[in-house]
XYZ file of C-alpha atoms in Angstrom:
324
model
C 88.493 86.664 107.050
C 86.472 89.764 107.913
C 87.742 92.507 105.566
C 88.723 95.990 106.646
C 86.452 98.122 104.520
C 88.273 100.835 102.634
C 85.594 103.379 103.548
C 86.500 102.923 107.206
C 90.179 102.187 106.816
C 91.142 105.546 105.358
C 88.686 107.774 107.175
C 91.485 109.148 109.328
C 93.656 110.274 106.422
C 91.487 112.546 104.323
C 93.433 115.362 102.689
C 92.904 119.087 102.646
C 95.054 121.734 101.043
C 95.176 125.418 101.766
C 97.679 128.210 101.868
C 99.308 128.252 105.290
C 100.487 131.328 107.117
C 104.233 132.078 106.899
C 106.486 130.215 109.301
C 110.090 130.631 110.330
C 112.013 128.516 107.829
C 114.041 125.673 109.293
C 116.015 124.924 106.121
C 118.669 127.597 106.399
C 119.926 129.704 103.514
C 123.315 128.031 103.733
C 121.673 124.668 103.140
C 120.121 125.624 99.800
C 122.902 123.688 98.083
C 121.620 120.483 99.658
C 118.165 121.160 98.245
C 119.687 121.774 94.811
C 121.575 118.497 95.003
C 118.376 116.640 95.759
C 116.656 118.326 92.836
C 119.497 117.347 90.502
C 118.884 113.639 91.115
C 116.851 111.732 88.496
C 113.076 111.857 88.823
C 112.483 108.384 87.430
C 114.373 106.353 89.991
C 113.989 103.266 92.159
C 113.768 103.492 95.924
C 117.158 101.807 96.217
C 118.852 104.174 93.760
C 117.342 107.242 95.403
C 118.498 106.107 98.838
C 122.007 105.434 97.497
C 122.186 108.909 95.957
C 120.935 110.621 99.105
C 123.497 108.698 101.158
C 126.304 109.930 98.902
C 125.233 113.568 99.103
C 124.113 113.766 102.723
C 126.536 112.984 105.517
C 124.356 113.727 108.537
C 120.712 112.900 109.223
C 119.788 116.535 108.724
C 121.580 116.734 105.390
C 119.875 113.563 104.184
C 116.445 114.964 105.031
C 117.247 118.183 103.162
C 118.525 116.307 100.096
C 115.311 114.271 100.129
C 113.355 117.506 100.412
C 115.139 118.768 97.299
C 114.015 115.700 95.377
C 110.418 116.143 96.555
C 110.589 119.838 95.656
C 111.617 119.052 92.104
C 109.459 116.057 91.282
C 106.519 115.366 93.607
C 103.084 116.846 92.927
C 99.743 116.883 94.708
C 97.236 114.674 92.880
C 94.247 116.942 92.201
C 92.078 114.033 91.055
C 92.658 112.005 94.191
C 92.184 115.120 96.294
C 88.645 115.363 94.943
C 87.719 111.675 95.174
C 89.741 110.500 98.182
C 91.005 106.962 98.546
C 93.383 104.773 100.525
C 97.103 105.468 100.744
C 99.068 104.214 97.762
C 101.958 101.783 97.999
C 105.171 103.786 98.293
C 106.602 102.159 95.145
C 103.609 103.267 93.101
C 103.742 106.762 94.600
C 107.426 106.999 93.645
C 106.648 105.805 90.122
C 103.767 108.246 89.601
C 105.450 111.045 91.584
C 102.134 112.379 92.837
C 99.677 111.767 95.650
C 97.921 113.289 98.628
C 98.971 113.532 102.256
C 99.043 109.815 103.092
C 100.990 109.066 99.914
C 103.612 111.728 100.603
C 103.893 110.577 104.213
C 104.256 106.918 103.284
C 106.937 107.516 100.656
C 108.960 109.903 102.796
C 108.683 107.553 105.785
C 109.916 104.571 103.762
C 112.872 106.544 102.436
C 113.744 107.630 105.982
C 113.534 104.024 107.167
C 116.021 102.952 104.528
C 118.305 105.857 105.386
C 118.276 104.909 109.066
C 116.404 108.065 110.111
C 113.877 107.516 112.896
C 110.466 108.731 111.860
C 106.781 108.494 112.724
C 103.517 109.202 110.965
C 101.594 112.042 112.654
C 97.815 112.269 112.308
C 96.168 115.546 113.030
C 94.048 118.483 112.009
C 94.395 121.337 109.554
C 91.885 124.066 108.809
C 89.827 123.691 105.633
C 88.893 126.668 103.496
C 85.231 127.566 103.825
C 84.531 125.420 106.886
C 84.477 126.174 110.604
C 87.386 124.631 112.481
C 85.056 123.111 115.047
C 83.355 121.198 112.253
C 86.532 119.994 110.559
C 88.021 118.861 113.870
C 85.411 116.161 114.409
C 87.877 113.815 112.699
C 91.538 113.968 111.759
C 91.976 115.239 108.228
C 95.703 115.298 107.552
C 98.883 113.289 108.078
C 102.541 114.238 107.941
C 105.896 112.968 109.226
C 108.010 113.559 112.284
C 111.726 112.773 112.095
C 114.321 112.403 114.813
C 117.432 114.265 113.732
C 120.472 114.598 115.976
C 118.403 113.337 118.893
C 115.524 115.807 118.477
C 112.095 115.467 116.870
C 110.970 117.751 114.047
C 107.884 118.004 111.848
C 108.125 117.443 108.096
C 105.116 117.991 105.834
C 106.410 117.332 102.340
C 103.007 117.770 100.739
C 102.568 121.287 102.073
C 106.221 121.993 101.261
C 105.992 121.319 97.514
C 103.025 123.590 96.787
C 99.244 123.692 96.922
C 96.112 123.198 94.872
C 94.255 126.086 93.313
C 91.657 126.649 90.632
C 92.602 127.514 87.066
C 90.707 129.915 84.793
C 88.153 127.191 84.050
C 87.572 126.552 87.730
C 89.362 123.203 87.708
C 91.608 122.160 90.570
C 95.271 122.127 89.521
C 98.582 121.706 91.330
C 100.743 124.792 91.641
C 104.341 124.138 92.545
C 105.651 126.602 95.091
C 108.367 125.601 97.529
C 107.710 126.239 101.234
C 110.801 125.177 103.160
C 109.134 126.265 106.406
C 107.346 122.903 106.491
C 110.596 120.924 106.558
C 112.360 120.316 109.884
C 110.128 122.660 111.827
C 108.298 122.848 115.141
C 106.768 125.428 117.424
C 103.734 127.665 117.718
C 103.684 128.856 114.116
C 103.577 125.326 112.718
C 100.926 124.332 115.253
C 98.779 127.239 114.117
C 98.138 125.284 110.899
C 98.923 121.697 111.967
C 97.553 120.336 115.253
C 98.563 116.724 116.048
C 95.777 114.482 117.335
C 98.112 113.203 120.056
C 99.392 116.220 122.025
C 102.778 114.545 122.512
C 103.500 115.335 118.857
C 103.109 119.062 119.445
C 106.778 118.721 120.438
C 106.408 121.222 123.249
C 106.648 120.759 127.005
C 103.403 122.707 127.535
C 100.878 121.493 124.948
C 98.241 123.851 123.595
C 94.584 123.024 124.182
C 92.507 121.879 121.224
C 90.140 124.807 121.714
C 93.031 127.219 121.140
C 93.590 125.667 117.709
C 89.884 125.676 116.873
C 89.626 129.337 117.843
C 92.737 130.111 115.788
C 94.379 131.751 118.775
C 97.384 129.846 120.097
C 98.962 133.077 121.297
C 96.346 133.608 123.997
C 94.983 130.074 124.192
C 95.072 127.691 127.109
C 98.159 125.507 127.597
C 98.598 122.409 129.675
C 100.926 121.728 132.574
C 104.558 120.717 132.058
C 104.780 117.608 129.919
C 107.923 115.649 129.027
C 107.015 114.900 125.438
C 110.337 113.225 124.636
C 109.816 110.600 127.341
C 106.186 110.159 126.299
C 107.141 109.581 122.663
C 109.930 107.180 123.611
C 107.594 105.121 125.815
C 104.901 105.130 123.118
C 107.309 103.847 120.470
C 108.345 100.909 122.658
C 104.784 99.569 122.849
C 103.513 96.664 120.712
C 101.609 97.678 117.594
C 98.110 97.101 118.984
C 98.793 98.931 122.244
C 100.206 101.860 120.304
C 97.089 102.117 118.175
C 94.712 102.033 121.119
C 96.776 104.432 123.231
C 96.859 106.853 120.308
C 93.073 106.672 119.970
C 92.568 107.221 123.701
C 94.925 110.205 123.785
C 93.382 111.698 120.656
C 89.841 111.411 122.026
C 90.833 112.740 125.439
C 92.586 115.702 123.809
C 89.671 116.372 121.465
C 86.390 114.782 122.639
C 84.703 116.014 119.444
C 86.592 113.291 117.607
C 84.691 110.121 118.449
C 85.588 108.581 115.119
C 89.184 107.943 116.152
C 88.049 105.573 118.923
C 85.375 103.930 116.777
C 87.642 103.274 113.799
C 90.687 102.233 115.839
C 88.834 99.676 117.949
C 86.981 98.395 114.886
C 90.267 97.891 113.040
C 91.885 96.215 116.059
C 88.953 93.794 116.330
C 89.287 92.966 112.632
C 93.053 92.514 113.018
C 92.527 90.073 115.882
C 90.111 87.979 113.832
C 92.177 88.014 110.666
C 95.573 87.174 112.140
C 94.854 84.875 115.088
C 93.259 81.496 115.660
C 89.647 82.121 116.549
C 89.798 80.764 120.075
C 87.105 81.769 122.530
C 89.535 84.167 124.202
C 90.306 85.894 120.886
C 86.624 86.072 119.950
C 85.698 87.502 123.353
C 88.402 90.146 123.094
C 87.316 91.069 119.563
C 83.729 91.372 120.762
C 84.820 93.769 123.497
C 86.662 95.905 120.924
C 83.587 95.981 118.675
C 81.451 97.035 121.644
C 83.823 99.877 122.513
C 83.813 100.959 118.870
C 80.018 100.802 118.817
C 79.762 103.088 121.834
C 81.714 105.831 120.056
C 80.002 105.323 116.686
C 76.436 106.099 117.749
C 76.400 109.339 115.769
C 78.545 108.008 112.903
C 76.133 106.083 110.643
C 78.632 104.969 108.005
C 81.108 103.689 110.572
C 78.446 102.149 112.819
C 77.151 99.956 109.987
C 80.537 98.238 109.616
C 80.950 97.888 113.375
C 77.495 96.371 113.831
C 78.194 93.849 111.081
C 81.476 92.843 112.707
C 79.822 92.512 116.103
C 77.080 90.290 114.699
C 79.650 88.067 112.997
C 81.792 87.592 116.087
C 78.794 86.941 118.345
C 77.629 84.255 115.930
C 81.062 82.605 116.168
C 81.016 82.717 119.977
C 77.649 80.937 120.059
């Protein structure tokens, strides 16, 4: 089996943390009791027990999400060490046990809990601004992930990591987690959220007239260019019906078309799909030929990405040797 190298596998889920601008809160003042109930649940708990407790307290999908948010508010922390070193997403069970992580860990745990609660959800990859760096530079690859949930028939953004607090430096200059609840990142959507969080796939802007990537990079959604009318609900529904591999490649195509600066999304996606083909299928000539085509597409987009190109070139050499 040709392994998926960790250095390539998690390139699309690097984490950044910064203080976001204020948003209009979507957890209403009358729902504070639901947050408190979630925070009153035990911290050391199994996935099954947590789901059972949330089900008892929350009657509707919205209430269940808010109870979950209360648990995250009370117990989950951003892992400062992992923030500095990076790494692949943790298994949701381990994240629950440790009660800390970075964006992919928060997203994975929250998504698994939603799955078990019967709440439709998706993982959203996208861009956030990084302190001290130009947005045009940071937007050459996706650098954040969060969740979208379908509640009462409508899609909403949920970024539990940004909701629970942020990282800052202590008196010694060390990065530390500072808990500060930001309910505006739970069950939210609209221009204010998109000012800090821009999905790689414009369908996940959850607006019928998507903003242009340049408007986000310039930090000016108010006056920035917007696209023509776009039925994002139909687009999302059609996307979710696709087989896994078609979803991945369509996402990469949309992300690159929306933001041509991001060549990595095409390179990494097609590399991973080639590896998946080789690892989980009989190596017939048809499979090998298809994998070779994926490697070649990945190679085309990786010309200016030395670290990624090395893995792609190795995979291409291996598959061509098998074809011969």
